[in-house]
Amino acid sequence: MVATARWDALGTWCEVLTAEDDDLPGAAEVARAHTAGLDRACSAGTDSELAAVTNGRPQRVSPLLAGAVAAALRTADFSGGRVGPGAGWRAVRLDTRSSLLTVPEGVELDVGPSAKAWLADRIADFCADELGIGCLVNLGGDIAVRGAVPPGGWQVEIDDAQPGPEGRPVIPMDWPGGLATSTAAVGNWRTVTAAARSCEHAFAASRTAIGLGDGAPRWLTQRELPARLVHADGVVVHTNGWPRQRWIA
């Protein structure tokens, strides 16, 4: 039977679901430790670990900060710079083997958005690989799934910003991977939800696509990424085998 825990974390919320009741305490403990660690590593403010790495010299950083920065740089590269962690990000250097990070003076990194998606993957991987737990990890709408799933899959409600008369769409998520939704107040697309082999990849795809205008469906299709795009006028476009939906009021 599915069990759920939810609490505030990283300026948003963290929700953990496990396929078995008895697995929830262990999964929640892992998630709480990881979210607290990431908050210390790269939260906004002057007392985070990231804030101290600004003098242009290589500095050894924690595995959590190194992982978050690496995810931000991968996202920026994947998006062609459309989703970057800050001006000057191309000058940032990270040696992932030694966790040595160099941030040039004057460059301010904001790794938070992509870090949430990366951390959802990291938590879900740890729960599945180290604890043998089937789980869904939701960090403010960035979702990672690993391990065993409940019968019929995890029932995931898609953020539609302005649900239509049918109600809110729900999909069965029964694959190991990720799901992420990006929204925009202006532009061609109101929301873009993408599915991928990881939450990090899904986040990068949805954030990139929402800024591509009418070219977004083709861009997603070329990369074989299932997605659901809601146009500003309410028209819905699906790509690459988006899962069958049901609707709830």
mmCIF file of C-alpha atoms in Angstrom:
data_model
loop_
_atom_site.group_PDB
_atom_site.id
_atom_site.type_symbol
_atom_site.label_atom_id
_atom_site.label_comp_id
_atom_site.label_asym_id
_atom_site.label_seq_id
_atom_site.Cartn_x
_atom_site.Cartn_y
_atom_site.Cartn_z
ATOM 1 C CA MET A 1 0.000 0.000 0.000
ATOM 2 C CA VAL A 2 1.347 3.434 -0.936
ATOM 3 C CA ALA A 3 2.655 5.526 1.967
ATOM 4 C CA THR A 4 3.365 9.266 1.835
ATOM 5 C CA ALA A 5 5.348 11.866 3.788
ATOM 6 C CA ARG A 6 5.562 15.571 2.955
ATOM 7 C CA TRP A 7 7.325 18.565 4.498
ATOM 8 C CA ASP A 8 8.717 21.984 3.596
ATOM 9 C CA ALA A 9 12.241 21.979 2.140
ATOM 10 C CA LEU A 10 14.470 24.076 -0.143
ATOM 11 C CA GLY A 11 11.951 26.897 -0.338
ATOM 12 C CA THR A 12 9.281 24.522 -1.643
ATOM 13 C CA TRP A 13 8.144 21.081 -0.525
ATOM 14 C CA CYS A 14 9.493 17.553 -0.534
ATOM 15 C CA GLU A 15 7.139 14.619 -0.892
ATOM 16 C CA VAL A 16 8.198 10.974 -0.702
ATOM 17 C CA LEU A 17 5.971 8.066 -1.651
ATOM 18 C CA THR A 18 6.893 4.413 -1.163
ATOM 19 C CA ALA A 19 5.287 1.335 -2.617
ATOM 20 C CA GLU A 20 5.280 -0.315 0.838
ATOM 21 C CA ASP A 21 4.241 1.235 4.167
ATOM 22 C CA ASP A 22 7.247 -0.114 6.036
ATOM 23 C CA ASP A 23 9.663 1.546 3.611
ATOM 24 C CA LEU A 24 8.489 5.104 4.195
ATOM 25 C CA PRO A 25 10.516 5.945 7.354
ATOM 26 C CA GLY A 26 13.814 4.977 5.714
ATOM 27 C CA ALA A 27 13.075 6.832 2.483
ATOM 28 C CA ALA A 28 11.908 9.934 4.346
ATOM 29 C CA GLU A 29 15.048 9.934 6.494
ATOM 30 C CA VAL A 30 17.239 9.816 3.376
ATOM 31 C CA ALA A 31 15.263 12.631 1.750
ATOM 32 C CA ARG A 32 15.394 14.851 4.834
ATOM 33 C CA ALA A 33 19.162 14.421 5.153
ATOM 34 C CA HIS A 34 19.769 15.172 1.477
ATOM 35 C CA THR A 35 17.510 18.228 1.308
ATOM 36 C CA ALA A 36 19.049 19.666 4.488
ATOM 37 C CA GLY A 37 22.526 19.076 3.070
ATOM 38 C CA LEU A 38 21.711 20.767 -0.229
ATOM 39 C CA ASP A 39 20.213 23.717 1.605
ATOM 40 C CA ARG A 40 23.476 24.200 3.478
ATOM 41 C CA ALA A 41 25.458 23.802 0.274
ATOM 42 C CA CYS A 42 23.766 26.207 -2.093
ATOM 43 C CA SER A 43 20.850 28.077 -0.541
ATOM 44 C CA ALA A 44 20.425 31.761 -1.291
ATOM 45 C CA GLY A 45 22.303 33.904 1.220
ATOM 46 C CA THR A 46 25.805 34.600 2.380
ATOM 47 C CA ASP A 47 26.239 31.633 4.715
ATOM 48 C CA SER A 48 25.951 28.805 2.166
ATOM 49 C CA GLU A 49 28.925 26.827 0.949
ATOM 50 C CA LEU A 50 28.441 28.126 -2.595
ATOM 51 C CA ALA A 51 28.514 31.751 -1.446
ATOM 52 C CA ALA A 52 32.045 31.223 -0.131
ATOM 53 C CA VAL A 53 33.398 29.950 -3.451
ATOM 54 C CA THR A 54 33.805 33.288 -5.237
ATOM 55 C CA ASN A 55 37.471 34.210 -5.156
ATOM 56 C CA GLY A 56 38.500 32.737 -8.497
ATOM 57 C CA ARG A 57 40.717 30.044 -6.955
ATOM 58 C CA PRO A 58 40.033 26.288 -7.021
ATOM 59 C CA GLN A 59 38.363 25.157 -3.810
ATOM 60 C CA ARG A 60 37.376 21.689 -2.692
ATOM 61 C CA VAL A 61 33.636 21.481 -2.121
ATOM 62 C CA SER A 62 31.231 18.922 -0.695
ATOM 63 C CA PRO A 63 29.887 16.120 -2.908
ATOM 64 C CA LEU A 64 26.417 17.679 -2.738
ATOM 65 C CA LEU A 65 27.607 21.064 -3.981
ATOM 66 C CA ALA A 66 29.808 19.497 -6.634
ATOM 67 C CA GLY A 67 26.858 17.423 -7.853
ATOM 68 C CA ALA A 68 24.502 20.405 -7.907
ATOM 69 C CA VAL A 69 26.963 22.552 -9.863
ATOM 70 C CA ALA A 70 27.655 19.720 -12.303
ATOM 71 C CA ALA A 71 23.914 19.342 -12.913
ATOM 72 C CA ALA A 72 23.550 23.079 -13.535
ATOM 73 C CA LEU A 73 26.393 23.042 -16.046
ATOM 74 C CA ARG A 74 24.966 19.992 -17.835
ATOM 75 C CA THR A 75 21.577 21.695 -18.038
ATOM 76 C CA ALA A 76 23.123 24.852 -19.430
ATOM 77 C CA ASP A 77 25.054 22.868 -22.020
ATOM 78 C CA PHE A 78 22.020 20.775 -23.026
ATOM 79 C CA SER A 79 19.902 23.906 -23.464
ATOM 80 C CA GLY A 80 22.526 25.717 -25.494
ATOM 81 C CA GLY A 81 22.855 28.290 -22.733
ATOM 82 C CA ARG A 82 19.120 29.063 -22.626
ATOM 83 C CA VAL A 83 18.874 27.687 -19.075
ATOM 84 C CA GLY A 84 22.110 28.806 -17.454
ATOM 85 C CA PRO A 85 23.001 29.095 -13.753
ATOM 86 C CA GLY A 86 24.032 32.728 -14.167
ATOM 87 C CA ALA A 87 25.981 35.132 -16.334
ATOM 88 C CA GLY A 88 29.509 33.906 -16.883
ATOM 89 C CA TRP A 89 28.705 30.250 -16.241
ATOM 90 C CA ARG A 90 30.940 29.140 -19.120
ATOM 91 C CA ALA A 91 33.973 30.318 -17.136
ATOM 92 C CA VAL A 92 33.136 28.083 -14.156
ATOM 93 C CA ARG A 93 35.409 25.066 -13.793
ATOM 94 C CA LEU A 94 34.552 21.902 -11.908
ATOM 95 C CA ASP A 95 36.787 18.863 -11.568
ATOM 96 C CA THR A 96 34.220 16.220 -10.679
ATOM 97 C CA ARG A 97 36.858 13.635 -9.706
ATOM 98 C CA SER A 98 38.460 15.855 -7.067
ATOM 99 C CA SER A 99 35.418 18.097 -6.334
ATOM 100 C CA LEU A 100 37.518 21.193 -7.060
ATOM 101 C CA LEU A 101 35.329 24.135 -8.038
ATOM 102 C CA THR A 102 36.550 27.421 -9.507
ATOM 103 C CA VAL A 103 34.118 30.323 -9.750
ATOM 104 C CA PRO A 104 35.665 33.487 -11.261
ATOM 105 C CA GLU A 105 35.334 36.696 -9.290
ATOM 106 C CA GLY A 106 32.142 38.528 -10.158
ATOM 107 C CA VAL A 107 30.291 35.399 -11.278
ATOM 108 C CA GLU A 108 27.225 34.506 -9.193
ATOM 109 C CA LEU A 109 25.892 31.006 -9.668
ATOM 110 C CA ASP A 110 22.261 30.090 -9.052
ATOM 111 C CA VAL A 111 22.125 26.317 -9.185
ATOM 112 C CA GLY A 112 18.891 25.976 -7.229
ATOM 113 C CA PRO A 113 16.364 25.186 -9.999
ATOM 114 C CA SER A 114 18.361 22.391 -11.640
ATOM 115 C CA ALA A 115 19.684 21.222 -8.265
ATOM 116 C CA LYS A 116 16.183 20.271 -7.131
ATOM 117 C CA ALA A 117 15.705 17.979 -10.106
ATOM 118 C CA TRP A 118 19.180 16.484 -9.672
ATOM 119 C CA LEU A 119 18.574 15.909 -5.960
ATOM 120 C CA ALA A 120 15.262 14.165 -6.621
ATOM 121 C CA ASP A 121 17.195 11.702 -8.789
ATOM 122 C CA ARG A 122 19.920 11.312 -6.155
ATOM 123 C CA ILE A 123 17.438 10.575 -3.363
ATOM 124 C CA ALA A 124 15.460 8.115 -5.485
ATOM 125 C CA ASP A 125 18.657 6.363 -6.631
ATOM 126 C CA PHE A 126 19.895 5.972 -3.055
ATOM 127 C CA CYS A 127 16.553 4.595 -1.873
ATOM 128 C CA ALA A 128 16.394 2.061 -4.706
ATOM 129 C CA ASP A 129 20.058 1.044 -4.896
ATOM 130 C CA GLU A 130 21.079 1.162 -1.236
ATOM 131 C CA LEU A 131 17.808 0.450 0.568
ATOM 132 C CA GLY A 132 15.941 -1.573 -2.047
ATOM 133 C CA ILE A 133 12.949 0.758 -1.816
ATOM 134 C CA GLY A 134 10.544 1.526 -4.627
ATOM 135 C CA CYS A 135 9.750 5.215 -4.375
ATOM 136 C CA LEU A 136 8.609 8.446 -5.954
ATOM 137 C CA VAL A 137 10.402 11.629 -4.871
ATOM 138 C CA ASN A 138 8.729 14.964 -5.603
ATOM 139 C CA LEU A 139 10.743 18.130 -4.973
ATOM 140 C CA GLY A 140 8.462 21.045 -5.728
ATOM 141 C CA GLY A 141 7.054 19.349 -8.802
ATOM 142 C CA ASP A 142 10.302 17.770 -10.005
ATOM 143 C CA ILE A 143 9.633 14.029 -9.829
ATOM 144 C CA ALA A 144 11.963 11.027 -9.827
ATOM 145 C CA VAL A 145 10.817 7.396 -9.757
ATOM 146 C CA ARG A 146 12.954 4.334 -9.040
ATOM 147 C CA GLY A 147 12.398 0.735 -8.033
ATOM 148 C CA ALA A 148 9.125 -1.135 -7.689
ATOM 149 C CA VAL A 149 5.905 0.754 -8.453
ATOM 150 C CA PRO A 150 2.416 0.143 -7.077
ATOM 151 C CA PRO A 151 -0.139 -1.678 -9.263
ATOM 152 C CA GLY A 152 -1.092 0.621 -12.130
ATOM 153 C CA GLY A 153 1.934 2.852 -11.570
ATOM 154 C CA TRP A 154 2.296 6.050 -9.575
ATOM 155 C CA GLN A 155 -0.697 8.289 -10.277
ATOM 156 C CA VAL A 156 0.821 11.693 -11.038
ATOM 157 C CA GLU A 157 -1.279 14.813 -11.436
ATOM 158 C CA ILE A 158 0.071 17.158 -14.093
ATOM 159 C CA ASP A 159 0.288 20.865 -13.275
ATOM 160 C CA ASP A 160 -1.929 22.464 -15.921
ATOM 161 C CA ALA A 161 -1.867 26.050 -14.540
ATOM 162 C CA GLN A 162 -5.466 26.595 -15.684
ATOM 163 C CA PRO A 163 -7.335 23.256 -15.833
ATOM 164 C CA GLY A 164 -10.014 22.979 -18.502
ATOM 165 C CA PRO A 165 -13.571 21.677 -18.177
ATOM 166 C CA GLU A 166 -12.357 18.061 -18.150
ATOM 167 C CA GLY A 167 -10.526 18.676 -14.883
ATOM 168 C CA ARG A 168 -6.882 17.970 -14.074
ATOM 169 C CA PRO A 169 -4.880 15.401 -16.068
ATOM 170 C CA VAL A 170 -3.340 12.399 -14.309
ATOM 171 C CA ILE A 171 -0.877 9.926 -15.835
ATOM 172 C CA PRO A 172 0.380 6.549 -14.595
ATOM 173 C CA MET A 173 4.146 6.827 -14.071
ATOM 174 C CA ASP A 174 5.461 3.281 -14.161
ATOM 175 C CA TRP A 175 8.963 3.760 -15.580
ATOM 176 C CA PRO A 176 12.278 4.513 -13.833
ATOM 177 C CA GLY A 177 12.958 8.112 -14.739
ATOM 178 C CA GLY A 178 11.755 11.630 -14.193
ATOM 179 C CA LEU A 179 9.038 14.145 -14.892
ATOM 180 C CA ALA A 180 9.187 17.943 -14.686
ATOM 181 C CA THR A 181 6.880 20.844 -15.500
ATOM 182 C CA SER A 182 7.864 24.390 -16.373
ATOM 183 C CA THR A 183 5.439 27.306 -16.521
ATOM 184 C CA ALA A 184 5.480 30.777 -18.046
ATOM 185 C CA ALA A 185 3.271 33.818 -17.624
ATOM 186 C CA VAL A 186 4.021 35.051 -21.138
ATOM 187 C CA GLY A 187 5.029 33.411 -24.392
ATOM 188 C CA ASN A 188 3.638 30.651 -26.596
ATOM 189 C CA TRP A 189 3.383 27.937 -23.952
ATOM 190 C CA ARG A 190 1.607 28.124 -20.616
ATOM 191 C CA THR A 191 3.153 24.900 -19.366
ATOM 192 C CA VAL A 192 5.503 22.245 -20.685
ATOM 193 C CA THR A 193 5.750 18.879 -18.936
ATOM 194 C CA ALA A 194 8.512 16.546 -20.103
ATOM 195 C CA ALA A 195 9.361 12.945 -19.253
ATOM 196 C CA ALA A 196 12.890 11.573 -19.497
ATOM 197 C CA ARG A 197 15.298 8.960 -18.191
ATOM 198 C CA SER A 198 16.033 11.229 -15.218
ATOM 199 C CA CYS A 199 14.377 14.131 -13.461
ATOM 200 C CA GLU A 200 17.402 16.295 -14.258
ATOM 201 C CA HIS A 201 16.965 15.629 -17.979
ATOM 202 C CA ALA A 202 13.203 16.189 -17.812
ATOM 203 C CA PHE A 203 13.733 19.522 -16.053
ATOM 204 C CA ALA A 204 16.280 20.660 -18.637
ATOM 205 C CA ALA A 205 13.951 19.674 -21.467
ATOM 206 C CA SER A 206 10.852 21.377 -20.063
ATOM 207 C CA ARG A 207 12.675 24.604 -19.180
ATOM 208 C CA THR A 208 14.338 24.767 -22.580
ATOM 209 C CA ALA A 209 11.180 23.954 -24.528
ATOM 210 C CA ILE A 210 9.035 26.565 -22.844
ATOM 211 C CA GLY A 211 11.291 29.282 -24.232
ATOM 212 C CA LEU A 212 11.483 27.895 -27.777
ATOM 213 C CA GLY A 213 8.110 29.126 -28.963
ATOM 214 C CA ASP A 214 6.467 27.253 -31.843
ATOM 215 C CA GLY A 215 9.642 25.217 -32.369
ATOM 216 C CA ALA A 216 9.306 23.423 -29.023
ATOM 217 C CA PRO A 217 7.299 20.348 -30.193
ATOM 218 C CA ARG A 218 9.743 19.689 -33.020
ATOM 219 C CA TRP A 219 12.730 20.175 -30.720
ATOM 220 C CA LEU A 220 11.309 17.671 -28.218
ATOM 221 C CA THR A 221 10.375 15.198 -30.948
ATOM 222 C CA GLN A 222 13.893 15.297 -32.408
ATOM 223 C CA ARG A 223 15.217 14.322 -28.981
ATOM 224 C CA GLU A 224 12.597 11.575 -28.526
ATOM 225 C CA LEU A 225 11.239 13.176 -25.364
ATOM 226 C CA PRO A 226 7.593 12.561 -24.408
ATOM 227 C CA ALA A 227 5.976 15.854 -23.469
ATOM 228 C CA ARG A 228 2.703 17.645 -22.908
ATOM 229 C CA LEU A 229 2.617 21.294 -23.984
ATOM 230 C CA VAL A 230 -0.268 23.637 -23.170
ATOM 231 C CA HIS A 231 -0.432 26.638 -25.479
ATOM 232 C CA ALA A 232 -1.309 30.077 -24.165
ATOM 233 C CA ASP A 233 -4.733 29.701 -25.835
ATOM 234 C CA GLY A 234 -5.333 26.349 -24.110
ATOM 235 C CA VAL A 235 -4.568 24.015 -27.017
ATOM 236 C CA VAL A 236 -2.714 20.893 -25.833
ATOM 237 C CA VAL A 237 0.058 19.262 -27.875
ATOM 238 C CA HIS A 238 1.596 15.856 -27.113
ATOM 239 C CA THR A 239 4.909 14.467 -28.376
ATOM 240 C CA ASN A 240 6.524 11.033 -28.601
ATOM 241 C CA GLY A 241 4.048 8.728 -26.943
ATOM 242 C CA TRP A 242 2.943 10.835 -23.999
ATOM 243 C CA PRO A 243 1.206 8.422 -21.561
ATOM 244 C CA ARG A 244 -2.545 7.939 -21.672
ATOM 245 C CA GLN A 245 -4.275 10.425 -19.372
ATOM 246 C CA ARG A 246 -7.294 10.285 -17.150
ATOM 247 C CA TRP A 247 -9.024 13.277 -15.626
ATOM 248 C CA ILE A 248 -9.979 14.197 -12.076
ATOM 249 C CA ALA A 249 -12.244 17.011 -10.925
#
